[in-house]
mmCIF file of C-alpha atoms and ligand atoms in Angstrom:
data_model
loop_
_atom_site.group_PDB
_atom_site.id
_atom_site.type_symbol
_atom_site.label_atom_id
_atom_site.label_comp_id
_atom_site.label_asym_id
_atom_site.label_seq_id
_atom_site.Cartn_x
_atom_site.Cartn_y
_atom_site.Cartn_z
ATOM 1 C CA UNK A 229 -36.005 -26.522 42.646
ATOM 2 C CA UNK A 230 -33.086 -28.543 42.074
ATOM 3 C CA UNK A 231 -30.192 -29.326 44.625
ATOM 4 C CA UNK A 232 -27.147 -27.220 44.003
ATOM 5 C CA UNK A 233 -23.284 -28.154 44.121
ATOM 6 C CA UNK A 234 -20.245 -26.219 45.535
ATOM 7 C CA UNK A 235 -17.088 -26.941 46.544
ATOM 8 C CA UNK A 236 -16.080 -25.957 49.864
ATOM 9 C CA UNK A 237 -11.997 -26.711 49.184
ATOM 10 C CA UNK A 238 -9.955 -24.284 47.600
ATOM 11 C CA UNK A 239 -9.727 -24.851 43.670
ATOM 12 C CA UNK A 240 -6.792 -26.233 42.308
ATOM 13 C CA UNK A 241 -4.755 -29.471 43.492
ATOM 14 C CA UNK A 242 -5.009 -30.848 47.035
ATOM 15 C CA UNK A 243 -5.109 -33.457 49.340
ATOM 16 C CA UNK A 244 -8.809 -33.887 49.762
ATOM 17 C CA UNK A 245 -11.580 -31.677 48.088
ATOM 18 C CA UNK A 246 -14.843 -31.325 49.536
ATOM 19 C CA UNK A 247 -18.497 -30.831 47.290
ATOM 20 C CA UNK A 248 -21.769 -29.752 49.088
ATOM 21 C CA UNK A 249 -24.501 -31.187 47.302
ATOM 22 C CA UNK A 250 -27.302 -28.969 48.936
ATOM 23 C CA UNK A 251 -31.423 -28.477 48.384
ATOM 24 C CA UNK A 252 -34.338 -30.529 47.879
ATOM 25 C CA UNK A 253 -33.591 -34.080 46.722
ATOM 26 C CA UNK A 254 -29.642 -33.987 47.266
ATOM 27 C CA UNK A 255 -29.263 -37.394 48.858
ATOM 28 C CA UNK A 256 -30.955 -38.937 46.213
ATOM 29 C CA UNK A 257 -28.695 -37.483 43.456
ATOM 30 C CA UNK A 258 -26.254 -38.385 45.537
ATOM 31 C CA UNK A 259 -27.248 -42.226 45.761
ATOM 32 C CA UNK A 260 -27.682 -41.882 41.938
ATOM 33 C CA UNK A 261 -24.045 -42.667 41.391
ATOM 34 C CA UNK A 262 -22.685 -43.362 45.020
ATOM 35 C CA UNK A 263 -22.162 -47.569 45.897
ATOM 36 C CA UNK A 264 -21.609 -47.847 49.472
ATOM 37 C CA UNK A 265 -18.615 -50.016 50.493
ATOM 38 C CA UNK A 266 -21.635 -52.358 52.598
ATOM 39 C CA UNK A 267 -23.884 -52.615 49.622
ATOM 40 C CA UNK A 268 -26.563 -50.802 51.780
ATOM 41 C CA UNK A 269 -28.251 -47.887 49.875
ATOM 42 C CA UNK A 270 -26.973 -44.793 51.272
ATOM 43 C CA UNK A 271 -30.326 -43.847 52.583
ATOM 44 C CA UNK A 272 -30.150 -46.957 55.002
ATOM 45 C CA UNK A 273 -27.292 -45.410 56.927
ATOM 46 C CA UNK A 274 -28.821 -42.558 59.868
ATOM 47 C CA UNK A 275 -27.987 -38.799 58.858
ATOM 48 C CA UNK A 276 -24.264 -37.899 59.782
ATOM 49 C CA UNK A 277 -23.174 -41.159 59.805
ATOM 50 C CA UNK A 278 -19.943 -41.446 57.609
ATOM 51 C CA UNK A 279 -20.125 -43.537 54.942
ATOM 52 C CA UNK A 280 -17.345 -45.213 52.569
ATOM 53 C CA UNK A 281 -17.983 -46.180 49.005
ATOM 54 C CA UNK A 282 -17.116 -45.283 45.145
ATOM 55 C CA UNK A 283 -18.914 -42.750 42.992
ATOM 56 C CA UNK A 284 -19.146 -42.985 39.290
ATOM 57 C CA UNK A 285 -18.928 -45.472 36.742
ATOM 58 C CA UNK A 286 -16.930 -48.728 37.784
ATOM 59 C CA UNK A 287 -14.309 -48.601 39.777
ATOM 60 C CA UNK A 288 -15.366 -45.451 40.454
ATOM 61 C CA UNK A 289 -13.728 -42.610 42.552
ATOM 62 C CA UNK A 290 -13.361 -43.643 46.241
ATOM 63 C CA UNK A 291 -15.298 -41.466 48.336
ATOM 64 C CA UNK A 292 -16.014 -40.620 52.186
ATOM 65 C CA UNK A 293 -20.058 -39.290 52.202
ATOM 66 C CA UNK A 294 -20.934 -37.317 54.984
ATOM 67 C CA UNK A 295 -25.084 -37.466 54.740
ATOM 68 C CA UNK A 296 -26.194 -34.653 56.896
ATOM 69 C CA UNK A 297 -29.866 -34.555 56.136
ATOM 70 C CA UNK A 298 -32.025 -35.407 53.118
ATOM 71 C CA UNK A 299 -31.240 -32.051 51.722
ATOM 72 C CA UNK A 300 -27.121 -31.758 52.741
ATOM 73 C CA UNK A 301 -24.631 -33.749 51.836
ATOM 74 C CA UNK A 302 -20.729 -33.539 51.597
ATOM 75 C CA UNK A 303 -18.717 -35.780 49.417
ATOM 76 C CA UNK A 304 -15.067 -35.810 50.181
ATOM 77 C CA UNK A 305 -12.904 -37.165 47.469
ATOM 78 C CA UNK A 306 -9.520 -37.633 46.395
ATOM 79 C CA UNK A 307 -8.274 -33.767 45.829
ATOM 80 C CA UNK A 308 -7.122 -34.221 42.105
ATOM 81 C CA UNK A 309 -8.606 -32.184 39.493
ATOM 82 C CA UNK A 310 -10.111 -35.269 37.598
ATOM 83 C CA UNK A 311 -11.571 -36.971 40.434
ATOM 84 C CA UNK A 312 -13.396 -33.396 41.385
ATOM 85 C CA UNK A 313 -14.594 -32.872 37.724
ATOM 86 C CA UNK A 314 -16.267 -36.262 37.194
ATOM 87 C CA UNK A 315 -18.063 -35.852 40.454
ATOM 88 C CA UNK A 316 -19.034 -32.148 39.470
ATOM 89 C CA UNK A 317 -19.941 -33.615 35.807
ATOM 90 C CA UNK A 318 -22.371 -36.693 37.271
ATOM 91 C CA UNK A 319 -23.632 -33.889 39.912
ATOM 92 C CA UNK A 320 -24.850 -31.588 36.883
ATOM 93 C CA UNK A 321 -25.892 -34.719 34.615
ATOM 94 C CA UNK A 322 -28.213 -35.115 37.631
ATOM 95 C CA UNK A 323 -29.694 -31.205 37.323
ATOM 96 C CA UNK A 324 -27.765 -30.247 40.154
ATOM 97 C CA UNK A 325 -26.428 -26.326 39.912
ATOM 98 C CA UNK A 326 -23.091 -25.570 40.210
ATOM 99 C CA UNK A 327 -22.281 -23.076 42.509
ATOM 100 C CA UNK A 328 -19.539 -20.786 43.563
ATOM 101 C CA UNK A 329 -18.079 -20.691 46.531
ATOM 102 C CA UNK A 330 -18.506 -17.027 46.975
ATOM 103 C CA UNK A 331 -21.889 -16.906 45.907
ATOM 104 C CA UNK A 332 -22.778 -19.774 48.474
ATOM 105 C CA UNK A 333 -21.350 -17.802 51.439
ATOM 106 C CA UNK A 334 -22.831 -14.688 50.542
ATOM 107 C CA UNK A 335 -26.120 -16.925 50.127
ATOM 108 C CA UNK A 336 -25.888 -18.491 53.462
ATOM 109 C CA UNK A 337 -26.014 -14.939 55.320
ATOM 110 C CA UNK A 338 -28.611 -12.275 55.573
ATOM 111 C CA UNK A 339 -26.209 -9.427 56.224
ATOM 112 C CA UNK A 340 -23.561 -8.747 53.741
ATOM 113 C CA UNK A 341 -21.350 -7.998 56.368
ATOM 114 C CA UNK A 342 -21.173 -11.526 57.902
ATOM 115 C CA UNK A 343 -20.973 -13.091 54.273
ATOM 116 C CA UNK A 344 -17.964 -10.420 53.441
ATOM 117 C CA UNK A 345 -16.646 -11.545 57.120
ATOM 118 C CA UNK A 346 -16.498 -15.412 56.104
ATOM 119 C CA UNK A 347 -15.366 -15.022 52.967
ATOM 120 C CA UNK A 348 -12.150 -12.599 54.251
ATOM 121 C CA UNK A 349 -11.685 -15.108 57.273
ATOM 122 C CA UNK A 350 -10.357 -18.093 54.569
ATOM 123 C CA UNK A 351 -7.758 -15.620 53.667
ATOM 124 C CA UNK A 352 -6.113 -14.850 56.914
ATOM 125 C CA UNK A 353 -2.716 -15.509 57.090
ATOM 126 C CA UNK A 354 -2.615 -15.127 61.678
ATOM 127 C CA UNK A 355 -4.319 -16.087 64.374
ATOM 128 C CA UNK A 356 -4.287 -11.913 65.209
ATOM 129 C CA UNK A 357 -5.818 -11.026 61.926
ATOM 130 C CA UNK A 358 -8.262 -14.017 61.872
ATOM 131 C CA UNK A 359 -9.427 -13.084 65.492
ATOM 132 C CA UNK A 360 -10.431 -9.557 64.328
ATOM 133 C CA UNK A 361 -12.620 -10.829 61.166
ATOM 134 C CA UNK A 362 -13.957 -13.229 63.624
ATOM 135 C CA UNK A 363 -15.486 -10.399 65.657
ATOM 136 C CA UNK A 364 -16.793 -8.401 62.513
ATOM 137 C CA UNK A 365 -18.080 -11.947 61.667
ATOM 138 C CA UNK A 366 -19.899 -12.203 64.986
ATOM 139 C CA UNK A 367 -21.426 -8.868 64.485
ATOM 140 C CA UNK A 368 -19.038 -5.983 65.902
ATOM 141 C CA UNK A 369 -18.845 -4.094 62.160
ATOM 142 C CA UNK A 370 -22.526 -4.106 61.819
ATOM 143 C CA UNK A 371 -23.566 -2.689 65.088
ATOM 144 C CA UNK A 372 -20.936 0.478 64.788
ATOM 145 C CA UNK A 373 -22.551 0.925 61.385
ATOM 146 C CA UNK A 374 -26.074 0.821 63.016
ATOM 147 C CA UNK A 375 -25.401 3.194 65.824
ATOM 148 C CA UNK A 376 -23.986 5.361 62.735
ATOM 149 C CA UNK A 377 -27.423 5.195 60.858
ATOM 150 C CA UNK A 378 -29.377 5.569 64.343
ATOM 151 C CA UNK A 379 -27.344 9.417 65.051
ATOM 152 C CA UNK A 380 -28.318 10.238 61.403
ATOM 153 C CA UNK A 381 -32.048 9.452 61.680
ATOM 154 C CA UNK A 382 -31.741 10.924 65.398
ATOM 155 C CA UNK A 383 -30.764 14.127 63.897
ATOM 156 C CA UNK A 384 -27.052 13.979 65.761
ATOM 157 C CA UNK A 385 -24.745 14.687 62.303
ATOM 158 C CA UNK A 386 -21.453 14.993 64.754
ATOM 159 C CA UNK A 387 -22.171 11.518 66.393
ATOM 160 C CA UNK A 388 -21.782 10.583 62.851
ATOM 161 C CA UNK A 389 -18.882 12.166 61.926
ATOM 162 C CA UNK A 390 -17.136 10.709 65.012
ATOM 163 C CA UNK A 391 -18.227 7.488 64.706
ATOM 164 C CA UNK A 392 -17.552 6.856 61.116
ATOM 165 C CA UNK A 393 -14.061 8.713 61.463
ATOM 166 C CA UNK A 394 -13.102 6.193 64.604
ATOM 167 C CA UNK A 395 -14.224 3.415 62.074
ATOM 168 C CA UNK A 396 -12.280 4.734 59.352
ATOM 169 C CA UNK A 397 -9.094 5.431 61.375
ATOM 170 C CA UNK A 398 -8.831 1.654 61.458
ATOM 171 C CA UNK A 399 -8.934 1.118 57.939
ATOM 172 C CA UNK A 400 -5.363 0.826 57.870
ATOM 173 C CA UNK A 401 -5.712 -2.400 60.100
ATOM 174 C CA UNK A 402 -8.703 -3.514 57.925
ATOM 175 C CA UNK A 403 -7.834 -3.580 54.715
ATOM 176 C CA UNK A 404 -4.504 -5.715 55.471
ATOM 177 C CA UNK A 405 -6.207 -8.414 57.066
ATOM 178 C CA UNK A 406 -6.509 -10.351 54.205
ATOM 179 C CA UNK A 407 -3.406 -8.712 52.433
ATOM 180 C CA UNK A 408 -0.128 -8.338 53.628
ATOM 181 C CA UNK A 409 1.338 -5.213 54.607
ATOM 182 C CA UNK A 410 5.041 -5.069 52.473
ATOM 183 C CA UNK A 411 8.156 -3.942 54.374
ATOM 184 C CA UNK A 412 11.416 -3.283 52.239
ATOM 185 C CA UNK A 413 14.270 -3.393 53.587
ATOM 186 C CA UNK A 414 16.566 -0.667 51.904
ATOM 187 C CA UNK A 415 20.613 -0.638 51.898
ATOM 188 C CA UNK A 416 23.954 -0.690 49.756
ATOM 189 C CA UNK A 417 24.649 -4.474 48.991
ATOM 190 C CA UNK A 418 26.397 -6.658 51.524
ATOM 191 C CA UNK A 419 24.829 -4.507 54.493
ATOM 192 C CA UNK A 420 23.365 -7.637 55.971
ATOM 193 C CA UNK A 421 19.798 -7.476 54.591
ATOM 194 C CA UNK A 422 19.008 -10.498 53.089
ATOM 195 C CA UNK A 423 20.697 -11.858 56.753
ATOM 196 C CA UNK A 424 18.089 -9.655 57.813
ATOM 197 C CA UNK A 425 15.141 -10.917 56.527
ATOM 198 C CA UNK A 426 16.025 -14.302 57.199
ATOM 199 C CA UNK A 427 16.652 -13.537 60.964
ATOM 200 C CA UNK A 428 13.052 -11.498 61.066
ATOM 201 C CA UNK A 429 11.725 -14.577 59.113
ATOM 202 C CA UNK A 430 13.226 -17.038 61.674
ATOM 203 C CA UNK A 431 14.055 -19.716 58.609
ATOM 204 C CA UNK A 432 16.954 -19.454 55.487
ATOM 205 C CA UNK A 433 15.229 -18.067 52.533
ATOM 206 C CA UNK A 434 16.902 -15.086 51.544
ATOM 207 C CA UNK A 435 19.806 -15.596 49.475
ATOM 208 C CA UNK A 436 23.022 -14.613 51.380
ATOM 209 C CA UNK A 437 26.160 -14.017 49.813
ATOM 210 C CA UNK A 438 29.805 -12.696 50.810
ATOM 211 C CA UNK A 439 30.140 -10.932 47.504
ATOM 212 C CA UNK A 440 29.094 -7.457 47.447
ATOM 213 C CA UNK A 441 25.363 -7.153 45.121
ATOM 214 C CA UNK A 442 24.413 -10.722 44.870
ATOM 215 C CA UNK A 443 20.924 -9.720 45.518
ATOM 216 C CA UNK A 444 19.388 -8.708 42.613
ATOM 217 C CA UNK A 445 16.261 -10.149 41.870
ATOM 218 C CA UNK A 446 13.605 -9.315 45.027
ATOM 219 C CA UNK A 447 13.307 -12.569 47.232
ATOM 220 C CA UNK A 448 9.636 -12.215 48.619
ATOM 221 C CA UNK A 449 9.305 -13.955 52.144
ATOM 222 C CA UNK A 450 5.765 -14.352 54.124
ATOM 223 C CA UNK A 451 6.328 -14.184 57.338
ATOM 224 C CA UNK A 452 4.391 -12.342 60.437
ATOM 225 C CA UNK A 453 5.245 -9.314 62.768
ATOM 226 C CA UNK A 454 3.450 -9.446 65.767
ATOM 227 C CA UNK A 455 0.843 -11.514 64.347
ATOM 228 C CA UNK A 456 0.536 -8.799 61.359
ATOM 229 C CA UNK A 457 1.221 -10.811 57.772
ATOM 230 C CA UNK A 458 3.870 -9.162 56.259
ATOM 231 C CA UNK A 459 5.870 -9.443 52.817
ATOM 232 C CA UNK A 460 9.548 -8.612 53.629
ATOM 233 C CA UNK A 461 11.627 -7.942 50.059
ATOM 234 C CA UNK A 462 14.825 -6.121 50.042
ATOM 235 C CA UNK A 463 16.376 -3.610 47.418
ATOM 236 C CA UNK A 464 19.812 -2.040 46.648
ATOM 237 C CA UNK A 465 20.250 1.530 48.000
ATOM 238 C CA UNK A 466 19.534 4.405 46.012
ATOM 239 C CA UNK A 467 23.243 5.849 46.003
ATOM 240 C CA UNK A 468 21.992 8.883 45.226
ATOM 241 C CA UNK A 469 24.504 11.296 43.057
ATOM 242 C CA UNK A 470 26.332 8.181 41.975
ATOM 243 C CA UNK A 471 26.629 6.808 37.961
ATOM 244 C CA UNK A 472 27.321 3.379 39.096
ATOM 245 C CA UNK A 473 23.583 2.196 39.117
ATOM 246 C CA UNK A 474 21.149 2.036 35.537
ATOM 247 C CA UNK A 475 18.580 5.003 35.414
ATOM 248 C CA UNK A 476 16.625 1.847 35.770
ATOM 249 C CA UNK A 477 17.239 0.097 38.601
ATOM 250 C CA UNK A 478 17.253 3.150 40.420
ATOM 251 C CA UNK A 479 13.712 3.843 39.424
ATOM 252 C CA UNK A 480 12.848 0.418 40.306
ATOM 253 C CA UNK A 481 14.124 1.202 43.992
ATOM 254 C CA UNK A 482 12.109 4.428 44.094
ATOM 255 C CA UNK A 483 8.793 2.749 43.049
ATOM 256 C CA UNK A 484 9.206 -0.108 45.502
ATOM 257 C CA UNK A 485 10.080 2.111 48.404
ATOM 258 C CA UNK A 486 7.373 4.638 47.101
ATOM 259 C CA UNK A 487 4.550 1.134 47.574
ATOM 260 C CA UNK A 488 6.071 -0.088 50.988
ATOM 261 C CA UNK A 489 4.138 0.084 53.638
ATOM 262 C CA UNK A 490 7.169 0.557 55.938
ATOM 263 C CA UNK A 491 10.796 1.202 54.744
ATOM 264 C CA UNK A 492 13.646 -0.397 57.115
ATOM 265 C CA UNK A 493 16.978 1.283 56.400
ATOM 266 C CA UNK A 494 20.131 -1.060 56.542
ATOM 267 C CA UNK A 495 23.536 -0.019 57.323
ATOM 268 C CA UNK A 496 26.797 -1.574 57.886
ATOM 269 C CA UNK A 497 28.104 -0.499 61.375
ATOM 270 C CA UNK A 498 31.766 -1.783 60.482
ATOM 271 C CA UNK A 499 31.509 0.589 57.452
ATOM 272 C CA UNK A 500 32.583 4.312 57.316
ATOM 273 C CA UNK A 501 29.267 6.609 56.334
ATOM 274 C CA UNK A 502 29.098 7.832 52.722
ATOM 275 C CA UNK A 503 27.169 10.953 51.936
ATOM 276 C CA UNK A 504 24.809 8.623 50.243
ATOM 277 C CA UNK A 505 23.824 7.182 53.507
ATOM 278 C CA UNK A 506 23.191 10.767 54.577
ATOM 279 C CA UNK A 507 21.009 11.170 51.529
ATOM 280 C CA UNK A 508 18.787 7.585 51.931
ATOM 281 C CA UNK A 509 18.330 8.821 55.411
ATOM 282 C CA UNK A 510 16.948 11.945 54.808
ATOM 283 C CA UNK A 511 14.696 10.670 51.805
ATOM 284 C CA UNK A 512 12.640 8.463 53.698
ATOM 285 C CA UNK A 513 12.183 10.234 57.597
ATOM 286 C CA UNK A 514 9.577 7.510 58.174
ATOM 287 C CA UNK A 515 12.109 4.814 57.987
ATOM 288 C CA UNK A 516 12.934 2.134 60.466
ATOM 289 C CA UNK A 517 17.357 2.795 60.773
ATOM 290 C CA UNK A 518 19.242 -0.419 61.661
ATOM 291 C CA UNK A 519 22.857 -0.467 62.287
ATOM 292 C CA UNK A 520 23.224 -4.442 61.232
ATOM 293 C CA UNK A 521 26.558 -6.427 62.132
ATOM 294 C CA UNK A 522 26.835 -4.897 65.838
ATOM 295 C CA UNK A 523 29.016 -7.710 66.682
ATOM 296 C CA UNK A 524 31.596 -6.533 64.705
ATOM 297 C CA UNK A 525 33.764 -3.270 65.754
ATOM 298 C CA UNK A 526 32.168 -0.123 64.688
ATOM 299 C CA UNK A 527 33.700 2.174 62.640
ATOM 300 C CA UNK A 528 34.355 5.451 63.995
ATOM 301 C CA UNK A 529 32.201 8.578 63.863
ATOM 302 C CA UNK A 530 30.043 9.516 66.357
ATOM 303 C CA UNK A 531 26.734 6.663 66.856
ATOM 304 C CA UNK A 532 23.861 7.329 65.047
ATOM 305 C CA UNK A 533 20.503 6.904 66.211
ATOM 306 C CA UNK A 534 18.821 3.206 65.164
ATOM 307 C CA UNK A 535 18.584 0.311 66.305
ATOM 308 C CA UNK A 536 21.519 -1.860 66.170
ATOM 309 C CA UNK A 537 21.286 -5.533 65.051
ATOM 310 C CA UNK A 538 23.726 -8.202 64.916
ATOM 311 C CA UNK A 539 21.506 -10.820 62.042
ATOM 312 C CA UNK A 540 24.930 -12.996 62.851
ATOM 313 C CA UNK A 541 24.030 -13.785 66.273
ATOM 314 C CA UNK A 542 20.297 -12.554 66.631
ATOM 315 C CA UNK A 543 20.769 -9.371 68.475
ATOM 316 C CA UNK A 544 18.587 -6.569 68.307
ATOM 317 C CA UNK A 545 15.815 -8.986 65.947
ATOM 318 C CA UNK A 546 13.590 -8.178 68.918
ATOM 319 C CA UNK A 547 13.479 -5.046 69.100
ATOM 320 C CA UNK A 548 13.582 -4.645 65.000
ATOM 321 C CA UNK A 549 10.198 -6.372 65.252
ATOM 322 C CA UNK A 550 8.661 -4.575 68.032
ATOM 323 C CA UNK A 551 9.625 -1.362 65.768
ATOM 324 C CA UNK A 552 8.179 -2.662 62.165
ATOM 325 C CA UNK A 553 5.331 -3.641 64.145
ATOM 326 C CA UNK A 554 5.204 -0.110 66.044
ATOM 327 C CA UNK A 555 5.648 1.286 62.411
ATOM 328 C CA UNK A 556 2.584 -0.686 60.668
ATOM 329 C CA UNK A 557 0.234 -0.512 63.142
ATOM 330 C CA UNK A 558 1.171 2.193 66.111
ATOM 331 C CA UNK A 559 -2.739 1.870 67.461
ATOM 332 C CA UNK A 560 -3.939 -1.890 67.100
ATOM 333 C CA UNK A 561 -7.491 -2.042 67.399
ATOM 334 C CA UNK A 562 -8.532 -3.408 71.288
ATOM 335 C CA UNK A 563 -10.287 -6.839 71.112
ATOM 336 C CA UNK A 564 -13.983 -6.573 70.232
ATOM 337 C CA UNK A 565 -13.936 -3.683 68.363
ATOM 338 C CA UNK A 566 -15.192 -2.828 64.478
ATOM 339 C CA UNK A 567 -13.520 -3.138 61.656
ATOM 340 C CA UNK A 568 -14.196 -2.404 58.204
ATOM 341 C CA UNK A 569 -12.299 -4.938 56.086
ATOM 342 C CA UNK A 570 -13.619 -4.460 52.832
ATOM 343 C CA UNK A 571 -12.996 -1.278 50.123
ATOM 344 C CA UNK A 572 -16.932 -1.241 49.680
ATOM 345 C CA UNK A 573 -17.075 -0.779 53.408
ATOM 346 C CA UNK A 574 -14.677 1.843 53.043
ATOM 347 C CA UNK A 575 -16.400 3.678 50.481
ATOM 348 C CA UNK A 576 -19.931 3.183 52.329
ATOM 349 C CA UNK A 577 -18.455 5.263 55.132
ATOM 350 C CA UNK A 578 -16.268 7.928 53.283
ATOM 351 C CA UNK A 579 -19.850 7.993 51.265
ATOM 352 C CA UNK A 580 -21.914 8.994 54.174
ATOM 353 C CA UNK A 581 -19.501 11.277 55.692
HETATM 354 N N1 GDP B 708 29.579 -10.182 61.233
HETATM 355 C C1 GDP B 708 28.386 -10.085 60.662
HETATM 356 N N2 GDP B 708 28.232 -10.408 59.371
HETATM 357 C C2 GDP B 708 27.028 -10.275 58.809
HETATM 358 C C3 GDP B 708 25.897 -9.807 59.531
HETATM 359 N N3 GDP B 708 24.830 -9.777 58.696
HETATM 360 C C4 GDP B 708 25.273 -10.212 57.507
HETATM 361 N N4 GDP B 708 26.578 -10.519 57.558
HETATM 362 C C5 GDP B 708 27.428 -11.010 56.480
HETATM 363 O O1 GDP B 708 27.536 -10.008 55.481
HETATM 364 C C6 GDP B 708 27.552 -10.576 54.183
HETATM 365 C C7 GDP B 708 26.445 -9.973 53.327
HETATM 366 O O2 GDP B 708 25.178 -10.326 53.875
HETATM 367 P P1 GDP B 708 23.852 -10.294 53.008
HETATM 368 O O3 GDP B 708 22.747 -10.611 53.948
HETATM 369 O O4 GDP B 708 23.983 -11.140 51.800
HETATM 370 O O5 GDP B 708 23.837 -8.767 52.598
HETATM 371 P P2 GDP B 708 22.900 -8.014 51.532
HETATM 372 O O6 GDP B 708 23.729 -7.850 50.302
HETATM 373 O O7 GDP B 708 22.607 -6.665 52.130
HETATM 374 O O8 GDP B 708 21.671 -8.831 51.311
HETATM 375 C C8 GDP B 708 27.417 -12.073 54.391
HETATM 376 O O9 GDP B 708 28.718 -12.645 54.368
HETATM 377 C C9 GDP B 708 26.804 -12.191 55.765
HETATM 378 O O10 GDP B 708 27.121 -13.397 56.397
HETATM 379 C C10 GDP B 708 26.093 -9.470 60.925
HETATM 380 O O11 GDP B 708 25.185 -9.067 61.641
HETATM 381 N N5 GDP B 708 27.358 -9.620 61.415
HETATM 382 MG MG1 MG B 709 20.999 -9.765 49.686
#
């Protein structure tokens, strides 16, 4: 059979990009279009020693080449498109088999799991999300699912039940490890929300402005809540039984606030309450409610129960995160335990229950 190809780099521009050349007879494709810097064929050098030369017709692409073992070897090249595709075009002149990434993980494992597990851990955006694929990836997933099929065949269908409804009461957790949970935050213009995001977000992104509505087109900002990726956007209130907002954008509001995961409700404590503040509030009960610019006199009325936030001068940002955190995930899975991670996993389990 003929060695095989992948690249283990992302695709698309980078620094350096990495190709596995893998299988019987690698290294020499390899040395088939690899000079050494020392003249020395490459199979002079002793496995895993690092080894600088060109590849390719003269001058060739400058290349470090990692020589594992006859049968492994990694090329790392200049991360440019061209200087990947000539390598991957002399690789195939050669018979070697491109490869993709994907199906070279899920080759390298026995259990789907632990393929699905490496594959989801290149996507984690936090050390807290990455920690829990790690354990799925070490095996926690697959033994919950075994002690599942061991109460079926042992004739215990309510060991079943429990287990797989335990499992499935974290899919919340598992399906947003490799996807961000989205939090809008929801409030009449010049409320302080765009200050908002950028105080959660701990850097300027958000546009701010003095003038009332300058936010109209969604600013999207990655950040992470307790170690939980996150999307925070923001969006105009829904002023409900007022003309002075497009049919439109107001059903634009409603089917981003509809998607969030979490809704955070902004108000202006300076401000007087209008009955459409009333109305946003009792719309979305699940809310987070922040009284933003606490540093500022409060208007009168009796207070209202939130929590207040000064995005000014940092106050309250604590607790606001401790609360969309609270809100996203109220029961974070304890260390070690399984996690299904993947919508097939998902269905497996609503399948067998
Ligand atoms: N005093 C004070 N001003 C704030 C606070 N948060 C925002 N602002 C100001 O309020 C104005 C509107 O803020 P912005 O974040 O653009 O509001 P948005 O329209 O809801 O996105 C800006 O001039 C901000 O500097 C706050 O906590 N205290
Ligand atoms: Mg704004």
């Amino acid at each position: 059979m003929s060695p095989r190809f992948v690249q283990l780099t992302p695709p698309g521009r980078g620094a350096v990009a990495t190709v596995l050349v893998e299988g019987p007879g690698a290294s020499r494709v390899v040395e088939a279009y690899f000079r050494t810097k020392s003249g020395c064929p490459l199979s002079d050098y002793a496995a895993d020693r690092i080894v600088l030369g060109r590849f390719g017709p003269t001058p060739g692409e400058q290349v470090v080449v990692h020589r594992r073992s006859d049968e492994s070897v990694e090329l790392h090249c200049h991360g440019g498109r061209a200087a990947i595709a000539m390598i991957e075009n002399s690789l195939a002149k050669e018979g070697c088999r491109p490869t993709a990434w994907r199906n070279w993980v899920d080759s390298r494992h026995d259990d789907p799991i632990t393929a699905a597990a490496h594959a989801a851990l290149t996507e984690a955006r936090t050390e807290r999300t990455a920690a829990i694929l790690l354990n799925q990836y070490h095996g926690a997933l697959r033994r919950a699912m075994d002690e599942i099929e061991r109460s079926i065949r042992n004739a215990k269908p309510q060991e079943a039940e429990k287990q797989i409804r335990e499992l499935l009461g974290r899919v919340n957790v598992g399906l947003h490890l490799t996807r961000p949970w989205q939090v809008v935050l929801c409030g009449r213009p010049n409320v302080g929300k765009s200050s908002l995001i950028n105080a959660l977000a701990g850097y300027q992104r958000a546009i701010v402005h003095p003038t009332p509505g300058t936010t109209r087109d969604v600013v999207l900002v990655h950040t992470a809540v307790d170690g939980w990726p996150v999307e925070l956007s923001d969006t105009a209130g829904l002023h409900a039984g007022s003309d002075t907002f497009h049919r439109a954008s107001i059903e634009l509001t409603e089917r981003k606030l509809a998607k969030a995961d979490l809704i955070v409700l902004v108000f202006d404590r300076s401000t007087l309450w209008s009955k459409d503040d009333y109305a946003l509030l009792q719309s979305w009960p699940g809310a987070v409610v922040v009284h933003n610019k606490s540093d500022l006199p409060g208007a009168s009325g009796a207070p209202k129960p939130g929590i207040a936030t000064s995005a000014l001068l940092g106050h309250g940002i604590e607790e606001l995160t401790a609360a969309i955190a609270d809100g996203l995930v109220p029961d974070p899975p304890p260390p070690g335990t399984a996690v299904p991670f993947t919508e097939e996993q998902v269905e497996w389990l609503h399948r067998v229950l």
